[in-house]
Coordinates of C-alpha atoms in Angstrom, one line a residue:
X27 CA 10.9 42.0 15.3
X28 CA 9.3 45.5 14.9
X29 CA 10.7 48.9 14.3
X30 CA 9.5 52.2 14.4
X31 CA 10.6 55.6 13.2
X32 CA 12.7 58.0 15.8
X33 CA 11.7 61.8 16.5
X34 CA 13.8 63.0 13.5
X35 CA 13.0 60.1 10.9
X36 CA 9.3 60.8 11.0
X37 CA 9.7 64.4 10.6
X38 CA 11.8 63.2 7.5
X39 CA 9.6 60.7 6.0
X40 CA 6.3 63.3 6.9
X41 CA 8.1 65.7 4.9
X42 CA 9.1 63.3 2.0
X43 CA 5.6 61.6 2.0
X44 CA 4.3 65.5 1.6
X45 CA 6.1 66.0 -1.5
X46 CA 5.1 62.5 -2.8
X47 CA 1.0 63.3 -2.6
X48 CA 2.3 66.6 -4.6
X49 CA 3.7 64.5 -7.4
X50 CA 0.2 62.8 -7.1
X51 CA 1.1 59.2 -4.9
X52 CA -2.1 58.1 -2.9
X53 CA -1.8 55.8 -0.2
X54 CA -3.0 52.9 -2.1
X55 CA 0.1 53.8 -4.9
X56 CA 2.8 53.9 -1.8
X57 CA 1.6 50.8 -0.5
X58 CA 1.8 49.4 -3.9
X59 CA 5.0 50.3 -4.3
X60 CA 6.4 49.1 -1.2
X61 CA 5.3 45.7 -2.2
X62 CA 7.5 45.8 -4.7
X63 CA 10.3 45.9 -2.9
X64 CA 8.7 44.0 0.2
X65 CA 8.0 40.9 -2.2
X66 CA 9.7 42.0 -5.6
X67 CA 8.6 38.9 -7.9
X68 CA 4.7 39.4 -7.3
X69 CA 3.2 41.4 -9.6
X70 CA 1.2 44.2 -7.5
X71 CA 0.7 47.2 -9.7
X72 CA -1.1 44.1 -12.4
X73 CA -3.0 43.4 -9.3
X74 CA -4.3 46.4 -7.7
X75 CA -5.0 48.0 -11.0
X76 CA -7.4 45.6 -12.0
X77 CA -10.7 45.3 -10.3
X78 CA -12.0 42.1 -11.1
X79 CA -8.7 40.6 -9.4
X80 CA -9.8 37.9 -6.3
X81 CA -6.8 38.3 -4.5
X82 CA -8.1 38.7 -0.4
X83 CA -5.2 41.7 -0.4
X84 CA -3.5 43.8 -3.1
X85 CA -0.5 44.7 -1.3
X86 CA 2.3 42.0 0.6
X87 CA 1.7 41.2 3.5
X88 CA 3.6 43.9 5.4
X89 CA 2.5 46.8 3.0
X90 CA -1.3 47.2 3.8
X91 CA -2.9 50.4 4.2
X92 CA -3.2 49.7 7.9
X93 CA 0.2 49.0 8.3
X94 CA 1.2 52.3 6.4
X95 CA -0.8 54.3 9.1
X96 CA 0.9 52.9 11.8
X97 CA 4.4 53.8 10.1
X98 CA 3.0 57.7 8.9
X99 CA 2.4 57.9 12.4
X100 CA 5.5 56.5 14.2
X101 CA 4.0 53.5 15.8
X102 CA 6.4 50.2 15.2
X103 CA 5.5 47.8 12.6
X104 CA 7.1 44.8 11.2
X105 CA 10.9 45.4 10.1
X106 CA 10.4 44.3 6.9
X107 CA 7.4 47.0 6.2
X108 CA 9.3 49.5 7.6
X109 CA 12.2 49.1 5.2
X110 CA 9.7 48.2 2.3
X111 CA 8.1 51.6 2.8
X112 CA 11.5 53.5 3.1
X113 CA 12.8 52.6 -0.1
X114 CA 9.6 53.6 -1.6
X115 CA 10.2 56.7 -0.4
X116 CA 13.7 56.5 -1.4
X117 CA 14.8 56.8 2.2
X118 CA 17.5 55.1 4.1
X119 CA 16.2 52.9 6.6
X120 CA 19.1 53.4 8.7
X121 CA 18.8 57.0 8.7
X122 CA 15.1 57.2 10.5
X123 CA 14.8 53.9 12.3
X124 CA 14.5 54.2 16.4
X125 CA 17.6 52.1 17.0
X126 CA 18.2 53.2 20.6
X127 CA 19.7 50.6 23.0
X128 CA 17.8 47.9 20.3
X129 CA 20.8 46.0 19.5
X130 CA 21.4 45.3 23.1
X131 CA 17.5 44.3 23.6
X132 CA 18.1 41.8 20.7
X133 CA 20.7 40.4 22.2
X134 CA 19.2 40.1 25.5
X135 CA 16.2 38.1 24.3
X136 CA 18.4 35.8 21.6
X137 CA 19.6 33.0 24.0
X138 CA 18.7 29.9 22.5
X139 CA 15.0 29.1 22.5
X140 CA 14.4 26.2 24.7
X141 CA 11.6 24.1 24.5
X142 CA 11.1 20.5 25.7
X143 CA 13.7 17.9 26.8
X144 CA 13.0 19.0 30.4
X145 CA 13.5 15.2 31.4
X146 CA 16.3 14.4 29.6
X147 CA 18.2 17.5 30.7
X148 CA 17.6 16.4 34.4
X149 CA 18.7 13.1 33.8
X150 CA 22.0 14.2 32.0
X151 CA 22.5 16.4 35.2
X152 CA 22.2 13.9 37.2
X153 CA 24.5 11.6 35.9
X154 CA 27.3 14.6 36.4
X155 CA 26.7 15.4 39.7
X156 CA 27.0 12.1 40.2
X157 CA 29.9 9.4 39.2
X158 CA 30.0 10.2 35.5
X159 CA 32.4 12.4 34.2
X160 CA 31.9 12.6 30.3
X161 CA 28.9 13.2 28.5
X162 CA 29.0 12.8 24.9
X163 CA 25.5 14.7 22.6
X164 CA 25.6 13.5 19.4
X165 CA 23.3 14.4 16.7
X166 CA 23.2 16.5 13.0
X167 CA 24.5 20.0 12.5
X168 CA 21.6 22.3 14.5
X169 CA 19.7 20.0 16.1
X170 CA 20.7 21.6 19.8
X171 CA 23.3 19.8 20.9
X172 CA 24.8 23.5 22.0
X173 CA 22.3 24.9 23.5
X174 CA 21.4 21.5 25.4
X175 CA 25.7 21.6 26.4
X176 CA 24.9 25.5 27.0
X177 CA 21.9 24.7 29.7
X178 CA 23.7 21.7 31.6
X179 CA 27.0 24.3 31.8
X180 CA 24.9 26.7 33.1
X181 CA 23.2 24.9 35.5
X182 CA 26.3 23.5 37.1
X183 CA 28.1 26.9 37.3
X184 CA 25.0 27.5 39.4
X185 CA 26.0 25.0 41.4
X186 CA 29.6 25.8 42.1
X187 CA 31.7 24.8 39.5
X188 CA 33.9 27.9 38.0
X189 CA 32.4 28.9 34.5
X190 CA 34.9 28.1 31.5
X191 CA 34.4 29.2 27.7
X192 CA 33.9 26.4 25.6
X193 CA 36.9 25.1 23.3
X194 CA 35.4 24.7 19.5
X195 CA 36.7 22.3 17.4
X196 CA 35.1 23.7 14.7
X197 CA 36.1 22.2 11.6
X198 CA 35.5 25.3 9.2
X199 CA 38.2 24.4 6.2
X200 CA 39.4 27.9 4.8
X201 CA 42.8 27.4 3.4
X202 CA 44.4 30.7 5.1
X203 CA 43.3 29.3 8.7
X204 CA 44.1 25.4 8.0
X205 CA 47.2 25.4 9.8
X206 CA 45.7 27.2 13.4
X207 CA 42.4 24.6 12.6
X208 CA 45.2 21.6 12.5
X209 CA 46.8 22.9 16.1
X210 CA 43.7 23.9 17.8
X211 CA 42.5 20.4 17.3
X212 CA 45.5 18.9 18.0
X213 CA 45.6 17.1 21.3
X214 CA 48.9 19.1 22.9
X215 CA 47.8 22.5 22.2
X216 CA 44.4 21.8 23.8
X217 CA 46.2 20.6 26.6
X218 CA 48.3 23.3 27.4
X219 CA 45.2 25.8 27.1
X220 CA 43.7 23.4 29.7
X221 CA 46.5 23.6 32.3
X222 CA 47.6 27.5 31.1
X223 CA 43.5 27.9 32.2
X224 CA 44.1 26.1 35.2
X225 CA 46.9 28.0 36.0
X226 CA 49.7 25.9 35.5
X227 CA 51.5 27.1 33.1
X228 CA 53.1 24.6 30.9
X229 CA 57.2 25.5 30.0
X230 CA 58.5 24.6 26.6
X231 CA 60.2 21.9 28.0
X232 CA 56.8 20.1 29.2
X233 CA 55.1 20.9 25.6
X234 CA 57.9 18.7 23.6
X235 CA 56.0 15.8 25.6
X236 CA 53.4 15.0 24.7
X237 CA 52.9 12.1 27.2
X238 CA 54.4 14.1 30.6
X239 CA 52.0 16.6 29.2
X240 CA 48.8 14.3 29.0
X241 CA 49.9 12.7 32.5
X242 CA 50.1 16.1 33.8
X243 CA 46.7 17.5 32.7
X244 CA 44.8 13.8 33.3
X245 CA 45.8 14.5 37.0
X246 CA 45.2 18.4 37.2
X247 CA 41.7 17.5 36.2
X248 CA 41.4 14.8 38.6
X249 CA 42.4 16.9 41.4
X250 CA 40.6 20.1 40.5
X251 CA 36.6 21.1 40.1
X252 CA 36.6 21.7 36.6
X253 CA 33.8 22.1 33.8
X254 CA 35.2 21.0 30.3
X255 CA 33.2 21.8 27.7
X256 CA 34.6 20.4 23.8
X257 CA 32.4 21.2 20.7
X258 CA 32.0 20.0 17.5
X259 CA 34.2 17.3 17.8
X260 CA 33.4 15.7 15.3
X261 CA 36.0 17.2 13.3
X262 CA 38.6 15.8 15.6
X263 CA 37.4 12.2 14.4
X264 CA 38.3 10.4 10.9
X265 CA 35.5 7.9 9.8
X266 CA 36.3 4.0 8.7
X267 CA 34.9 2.8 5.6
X268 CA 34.7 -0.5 6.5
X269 CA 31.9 -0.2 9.3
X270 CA 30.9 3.5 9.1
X271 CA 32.7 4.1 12.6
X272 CA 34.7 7.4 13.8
X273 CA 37.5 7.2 15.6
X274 CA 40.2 9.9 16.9
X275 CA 42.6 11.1 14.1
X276 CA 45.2 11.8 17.3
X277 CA 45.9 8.4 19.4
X278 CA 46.5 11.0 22.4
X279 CA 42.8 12.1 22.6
X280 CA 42.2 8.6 23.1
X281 CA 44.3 7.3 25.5
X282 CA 43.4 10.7 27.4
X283 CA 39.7 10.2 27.5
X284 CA 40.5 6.2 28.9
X285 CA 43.3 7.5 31.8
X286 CA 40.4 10.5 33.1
X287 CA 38.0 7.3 33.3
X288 CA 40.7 5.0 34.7
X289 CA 41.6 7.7 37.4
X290 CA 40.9 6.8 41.1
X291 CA 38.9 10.0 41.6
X292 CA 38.0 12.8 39.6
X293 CA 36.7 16.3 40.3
X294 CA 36.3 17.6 36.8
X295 CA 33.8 17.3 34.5
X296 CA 33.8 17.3 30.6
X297 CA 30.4 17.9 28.5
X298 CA 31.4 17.2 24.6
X299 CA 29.0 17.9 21.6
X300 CA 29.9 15.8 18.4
X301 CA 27.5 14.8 14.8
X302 CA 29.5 11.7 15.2
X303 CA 29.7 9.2 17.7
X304 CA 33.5 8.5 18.8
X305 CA 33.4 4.8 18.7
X306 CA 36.4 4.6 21.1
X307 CA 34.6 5.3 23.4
X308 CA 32.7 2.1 23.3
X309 CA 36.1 0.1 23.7
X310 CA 36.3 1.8 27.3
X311 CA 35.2 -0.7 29.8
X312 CA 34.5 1.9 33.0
X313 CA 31.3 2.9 31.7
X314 CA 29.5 3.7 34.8
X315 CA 31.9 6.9 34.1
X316 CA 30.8 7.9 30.9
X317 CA 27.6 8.4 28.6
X318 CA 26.3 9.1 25.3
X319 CA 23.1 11.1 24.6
X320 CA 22.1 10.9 21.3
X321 CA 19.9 14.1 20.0
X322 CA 16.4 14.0 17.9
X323 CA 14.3 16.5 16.6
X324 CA 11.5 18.2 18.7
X325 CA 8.3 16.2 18.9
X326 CA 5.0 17.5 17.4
X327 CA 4.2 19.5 20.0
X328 CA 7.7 20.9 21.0
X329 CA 8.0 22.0 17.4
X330 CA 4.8 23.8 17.6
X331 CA 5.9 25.4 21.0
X332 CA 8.7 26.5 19.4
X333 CA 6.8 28.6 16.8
X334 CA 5.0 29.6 19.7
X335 CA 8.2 31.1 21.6
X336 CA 9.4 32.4 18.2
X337 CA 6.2 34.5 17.2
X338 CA 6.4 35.3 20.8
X339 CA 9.8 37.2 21.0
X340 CA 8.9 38.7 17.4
X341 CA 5.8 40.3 18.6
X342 CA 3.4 38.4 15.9
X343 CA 0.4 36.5 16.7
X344 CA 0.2 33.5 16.2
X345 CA -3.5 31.9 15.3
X346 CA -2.6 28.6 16.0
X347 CA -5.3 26.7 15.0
X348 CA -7.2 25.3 11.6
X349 CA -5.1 25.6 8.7
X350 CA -2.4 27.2 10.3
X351 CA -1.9 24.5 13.0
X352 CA -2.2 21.5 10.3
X353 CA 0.7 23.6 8.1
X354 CA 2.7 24.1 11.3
X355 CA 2.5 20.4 12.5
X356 CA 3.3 18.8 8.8
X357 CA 6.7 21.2 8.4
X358 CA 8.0 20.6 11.7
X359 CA 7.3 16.6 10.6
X360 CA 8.9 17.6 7.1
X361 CA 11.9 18.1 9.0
X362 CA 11.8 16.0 12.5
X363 CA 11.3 18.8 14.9
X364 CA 15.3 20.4 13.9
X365 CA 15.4 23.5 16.2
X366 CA 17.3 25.4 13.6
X367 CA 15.1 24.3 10.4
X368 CA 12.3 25.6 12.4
X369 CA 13.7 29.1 13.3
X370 CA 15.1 29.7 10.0
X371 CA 11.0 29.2 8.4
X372 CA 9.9 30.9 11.6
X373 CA 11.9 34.2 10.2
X374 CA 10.6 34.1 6.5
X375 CA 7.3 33.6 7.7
X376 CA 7.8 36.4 10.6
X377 CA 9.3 39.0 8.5
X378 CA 9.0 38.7 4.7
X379 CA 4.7 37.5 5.3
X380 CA 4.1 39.2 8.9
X381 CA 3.1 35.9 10.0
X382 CA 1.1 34.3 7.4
X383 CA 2.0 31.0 7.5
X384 CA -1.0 30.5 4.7
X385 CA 1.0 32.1 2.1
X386 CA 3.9 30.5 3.3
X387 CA 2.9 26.8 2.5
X388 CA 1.0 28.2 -0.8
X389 CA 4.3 29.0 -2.1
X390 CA 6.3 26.2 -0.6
X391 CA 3.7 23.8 -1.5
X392 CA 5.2 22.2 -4.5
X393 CA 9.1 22.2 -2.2
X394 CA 7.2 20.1 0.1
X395 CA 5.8 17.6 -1.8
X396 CA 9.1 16.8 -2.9
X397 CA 10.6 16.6 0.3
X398 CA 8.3 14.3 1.2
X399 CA 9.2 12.2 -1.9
X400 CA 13.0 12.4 -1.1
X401 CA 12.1 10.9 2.5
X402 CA 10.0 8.4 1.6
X403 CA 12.8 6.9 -1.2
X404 CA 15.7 7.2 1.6
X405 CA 13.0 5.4 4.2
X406 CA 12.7 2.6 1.0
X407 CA 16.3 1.4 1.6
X408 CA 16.5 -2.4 3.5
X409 CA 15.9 -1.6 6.5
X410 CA 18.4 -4.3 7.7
X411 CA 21.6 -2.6 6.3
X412 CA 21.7 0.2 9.5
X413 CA 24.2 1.7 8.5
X414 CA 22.9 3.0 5.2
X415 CA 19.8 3.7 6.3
X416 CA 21.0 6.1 9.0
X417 CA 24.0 7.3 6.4
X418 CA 21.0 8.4 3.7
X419 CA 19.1 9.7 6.4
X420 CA 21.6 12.1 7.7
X421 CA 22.8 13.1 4.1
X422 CA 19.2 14.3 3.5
X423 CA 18.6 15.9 6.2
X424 CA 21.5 18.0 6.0
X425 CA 21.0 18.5 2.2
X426 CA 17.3 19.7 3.1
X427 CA 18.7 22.1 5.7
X428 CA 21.5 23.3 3.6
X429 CA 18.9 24.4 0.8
X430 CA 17.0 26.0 3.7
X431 CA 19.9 27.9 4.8
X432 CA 20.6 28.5 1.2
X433 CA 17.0 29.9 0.0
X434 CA 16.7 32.0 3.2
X435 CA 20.4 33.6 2.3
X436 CA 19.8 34.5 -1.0
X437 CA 16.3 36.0 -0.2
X438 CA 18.2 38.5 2.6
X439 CA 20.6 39.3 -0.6
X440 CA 18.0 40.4 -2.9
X441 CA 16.2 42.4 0.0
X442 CA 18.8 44.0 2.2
X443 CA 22.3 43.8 0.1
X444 CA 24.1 45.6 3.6
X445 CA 23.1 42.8 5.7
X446 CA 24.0 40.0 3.1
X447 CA 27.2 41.5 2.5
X448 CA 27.8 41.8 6.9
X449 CA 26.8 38.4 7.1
X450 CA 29.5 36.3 4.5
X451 CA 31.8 38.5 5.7
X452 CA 31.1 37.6 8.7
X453 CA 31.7 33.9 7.9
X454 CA 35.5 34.1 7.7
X455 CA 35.1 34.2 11.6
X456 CA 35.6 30.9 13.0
X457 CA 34.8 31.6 16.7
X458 CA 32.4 34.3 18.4
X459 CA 33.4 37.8 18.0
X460 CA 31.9 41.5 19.0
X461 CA 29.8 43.4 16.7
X462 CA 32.2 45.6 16.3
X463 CA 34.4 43.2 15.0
X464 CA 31.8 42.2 12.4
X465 CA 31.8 45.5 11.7
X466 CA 35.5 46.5 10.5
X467 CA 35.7 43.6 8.7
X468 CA 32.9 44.5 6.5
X469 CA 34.4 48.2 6.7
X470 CA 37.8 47.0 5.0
X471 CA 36.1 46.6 2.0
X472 CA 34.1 49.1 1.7
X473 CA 33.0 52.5 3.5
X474 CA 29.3 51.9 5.5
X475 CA 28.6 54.6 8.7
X476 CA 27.7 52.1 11.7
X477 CA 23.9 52.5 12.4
X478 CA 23.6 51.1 8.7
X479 CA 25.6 48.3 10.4
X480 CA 23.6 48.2 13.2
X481 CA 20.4 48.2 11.2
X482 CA 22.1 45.4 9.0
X483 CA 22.9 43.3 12.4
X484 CA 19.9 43.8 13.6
X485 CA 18.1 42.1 10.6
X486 CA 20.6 39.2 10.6
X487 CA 18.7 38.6 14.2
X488 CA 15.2 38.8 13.2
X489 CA 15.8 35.9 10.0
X490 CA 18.1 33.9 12.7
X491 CA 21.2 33.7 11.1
X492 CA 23.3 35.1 13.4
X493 CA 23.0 34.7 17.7
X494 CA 24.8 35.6 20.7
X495 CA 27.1 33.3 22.8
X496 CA 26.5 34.0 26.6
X497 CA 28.5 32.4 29.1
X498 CA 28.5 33.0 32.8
X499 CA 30.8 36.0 33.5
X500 CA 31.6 36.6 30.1
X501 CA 30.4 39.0 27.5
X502 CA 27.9 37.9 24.9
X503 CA 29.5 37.6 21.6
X504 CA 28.2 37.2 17.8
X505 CA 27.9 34.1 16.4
X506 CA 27.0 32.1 13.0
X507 CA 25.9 28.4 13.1
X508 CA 28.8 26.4 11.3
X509 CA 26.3 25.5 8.7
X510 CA 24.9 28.9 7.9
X511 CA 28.5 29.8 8.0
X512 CA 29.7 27.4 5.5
X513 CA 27.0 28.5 3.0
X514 CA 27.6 32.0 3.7
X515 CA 31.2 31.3 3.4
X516 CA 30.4 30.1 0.0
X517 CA 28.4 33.7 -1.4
X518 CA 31.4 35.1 0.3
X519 CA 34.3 33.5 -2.7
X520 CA 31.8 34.2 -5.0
X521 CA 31.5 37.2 -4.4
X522 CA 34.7 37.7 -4.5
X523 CA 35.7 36.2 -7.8
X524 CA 33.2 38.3 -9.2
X525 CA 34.6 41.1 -8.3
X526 CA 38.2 40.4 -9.1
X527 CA 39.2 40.9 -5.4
X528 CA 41.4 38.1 -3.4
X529 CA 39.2 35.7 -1.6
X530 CA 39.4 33.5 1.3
X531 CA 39.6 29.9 -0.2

């Protein structure tokens, strides 16, 4: 994403830039500073000074001398130049940046990317408007499984039935909120929201039982056109040791997901997301009324696509071709096509490199090759023991997405300390919330005026680690994927410790 200076901020950074060339800074000394703070651990004043250096450019990538023109003159450039050359100039970005009605552009443009899986979302909608009531997506943390739930919701609110919010099971284990994560993913308490939803208020009587309750909601649903959507819930399943299955921790999810298939008729229909695959529902023998979808990566060209769409909405271009379309096509094999992998590298190469994905896989190189190594040793396993083959595989590909998540965090805290600091304390939030929301809860801790917050929120966008939630006749809230959420959560205690303060665990 690009910013640019307003009215007033380029008066202010014309004036300071002024005083600079008095002090005796050239162009080719602010540029060189900026890099320093653009890409901190290169060592650019070494570089520029000397004149036999090879390097193809002495400044980062967003710090040329072109790029400075553009910002003396209050054209937009990368966001990560235009706070590179602020702090040069020991100005606060959020003080001069052009942040009029941006926020709500951002959020505009952030619904999930979609790319491929055309087919296979046709065929899942088929199977609902037809006799199947459940569908079941399985697949690892940020492979799509919501935004593939979000597009089939959408596309049947289109087609009559009443739009709902979904209800998260996620599993996010902070000990403060244990006890409201035990009853939001116990079976009663979803029940009641169901019928209270519904508007049939459930009485205290009805809630003490539990099965007059589940006969009750089984046939509200039957009778009604509903569109039930449960994610992450995986977290409401306990996994065997014996075979590697996951079944229901509560007996009464069970027995309700086998009366709603048994049912004569049944008007509502129920879209769940899950990593794991609820094995009950494989003892259920009416299974012309039910299916599971499980969820790859992208193929080659889907990933590529997708770095298409994503230089596309960041207003970068994109060579795609020679070197760069070999680098592209080996990481999105590196890690199987996963959506969120892919936007996460999209926004380091996007911001920090202004699109050079050559610089990117220089410095990764060495990361790579040993991804590659850790795949091909899990692919070594017997290949006739399944269910360790697929248990290292999904243990390493959440490890390699965790140190993604990871590297990309702890280069935003070295860079842009506000937006760090916005963005694990973000993470106590469990569900979607508004920015302003985000933004007291940063504000309890310490004093910030909100266009700092807005310029902090605004970067959280550009790197991906924060999104909107839009559902059909609701307003969009802020959201962190569970996993970037559980490693911000992390910095968060840290953090905290550090600083002597009480922390969240």
């Amino acid at each position: 994403m690009k910013l640019k200076l307003s009215v007033a901020g380029l008066e202010q950074v014309k004036n300071r830039w002024a005083q600079k060339q008095k002090e005796g800074w050239t162009r080719k000394y602010l540029c060189t500073e900026a890099s320093q703070f653009s890409k901190p651990d290169g060592n650019w004043e070494e570089i520029s000074n000397d004149p036999a250096h090879t390097y193809y450019s002495y400044y980062a990538d967003n710090c040329s001398l072109e790029t400075l023109d553009h910002f003396l003159r209050g054209k937009t450039i990368q966001s990560e130049g235009f706070f590179a050359f602020c702090r040069a100039l020991n100005i606060d970005p959020s003080k001069v940046a052009d942040l009029d009605n941006l926020l709500q552009k951002l959020t505009q443009d952030i619904e999930p990317i979609w790319v491929g899986r055309e087919s296979l979302q046709s065929d899942l909608l088929e199977k609902l408007r037809g006799d199947c009531r459940i569908v079941v997506i399985t697949g690892i943390t940020g492979i799509g499984k919501t935004a593939l739930a979000y597009k089939l919701a959408l596309a049947l609110c289109q087609e009559g039935f009443p739009p709902e919010l979904p209800i998260d099971f996620d599993g996010f284990n902070q000990r403060e909120d244990q006890q409201s994560q035990s009853e939001a993913q116990n079976f009663i308490s979803t029940a009641i929201d169901l019928l209270n939803r519904g508007d049939e208020p459930v009485t205290a009587k009805q809630a003490k039982n539990p099965e007059q309750l589940l006969t009750q909601l089984v046939n509200h649903l039957s009778n009604n056109r509903r569109l039930i959507w449960f994610d992450s819930m995986e977290n409401l399943l306990q996994g065997e040791q014996q075979d590697g299955s996951n079944r229901f921790k509560d007996p009464l999810w069970r027995v309700f997901f086998q009366k709603i298939l048994e049912a004569e008729d049944c008007q509502t229909r129920i879209v769940i997301t899950s990593q794991d695959k609820p094995e009950d529902f494989e003892t259920f023998s009416q299974d012309q009324y039910w299916h599971i979808q499980p969820l790859m990566g992208l193929e080659d060209q889907e990933s590529l696509q997708l770095f298409e769409r994503l230089f596309q909405q960041a207003e970068v271009e994109l060579i795609l071709h020679g070197r760069n379309l070999a680098y592209l096509k080996e990481i999105g094999k590196l890690y199987e096509g996963h959506p969120l992998a892919i936007r996460l590298i999209s926004g380091d190469i996007i911001e920090r490199l202004n699109g050079n994905i050559g610089t990117y896989y220089e410095e990764n190189k060495s990361r790579f090759r040993r991804l590659r190594e850790m795949i091909d040793e899990a692919q070594k396993a017997n290949p006739d023991d399944y269910y360790k083959v697929n248990l290292m595989t999904k243990q390493l590909r959440k490890q390699l997405l965790e140190e993604e998540v990871e590297r990309t965090i702890e280069r935003l805290e070295n860079t842009f300390k506000t937006a760090y600091l916005l963005l694990i304390y973000g993470s106590t939030y469990s569900s979607f919330e508004f920015k302003n929301a985000w933004f007291e809860n940063l504000q309890l801790f310490s004093e910030y005026e909100e266009q700092d917050l807005d310029l902090a929120l605004f970067t959280l966008f550009n790197r991906y680690l924060v999104e909107t939630q839009k559902q059909l006749g609701y307003e969009p809230h802020i959201k962190q994927h569970s996993l970037i959420r559980n490693v911000a959560f992390k910095h968060l205690v840290s953090t905290q410790r550090k600083e002597g303060k009480p922390n969240h665990e």
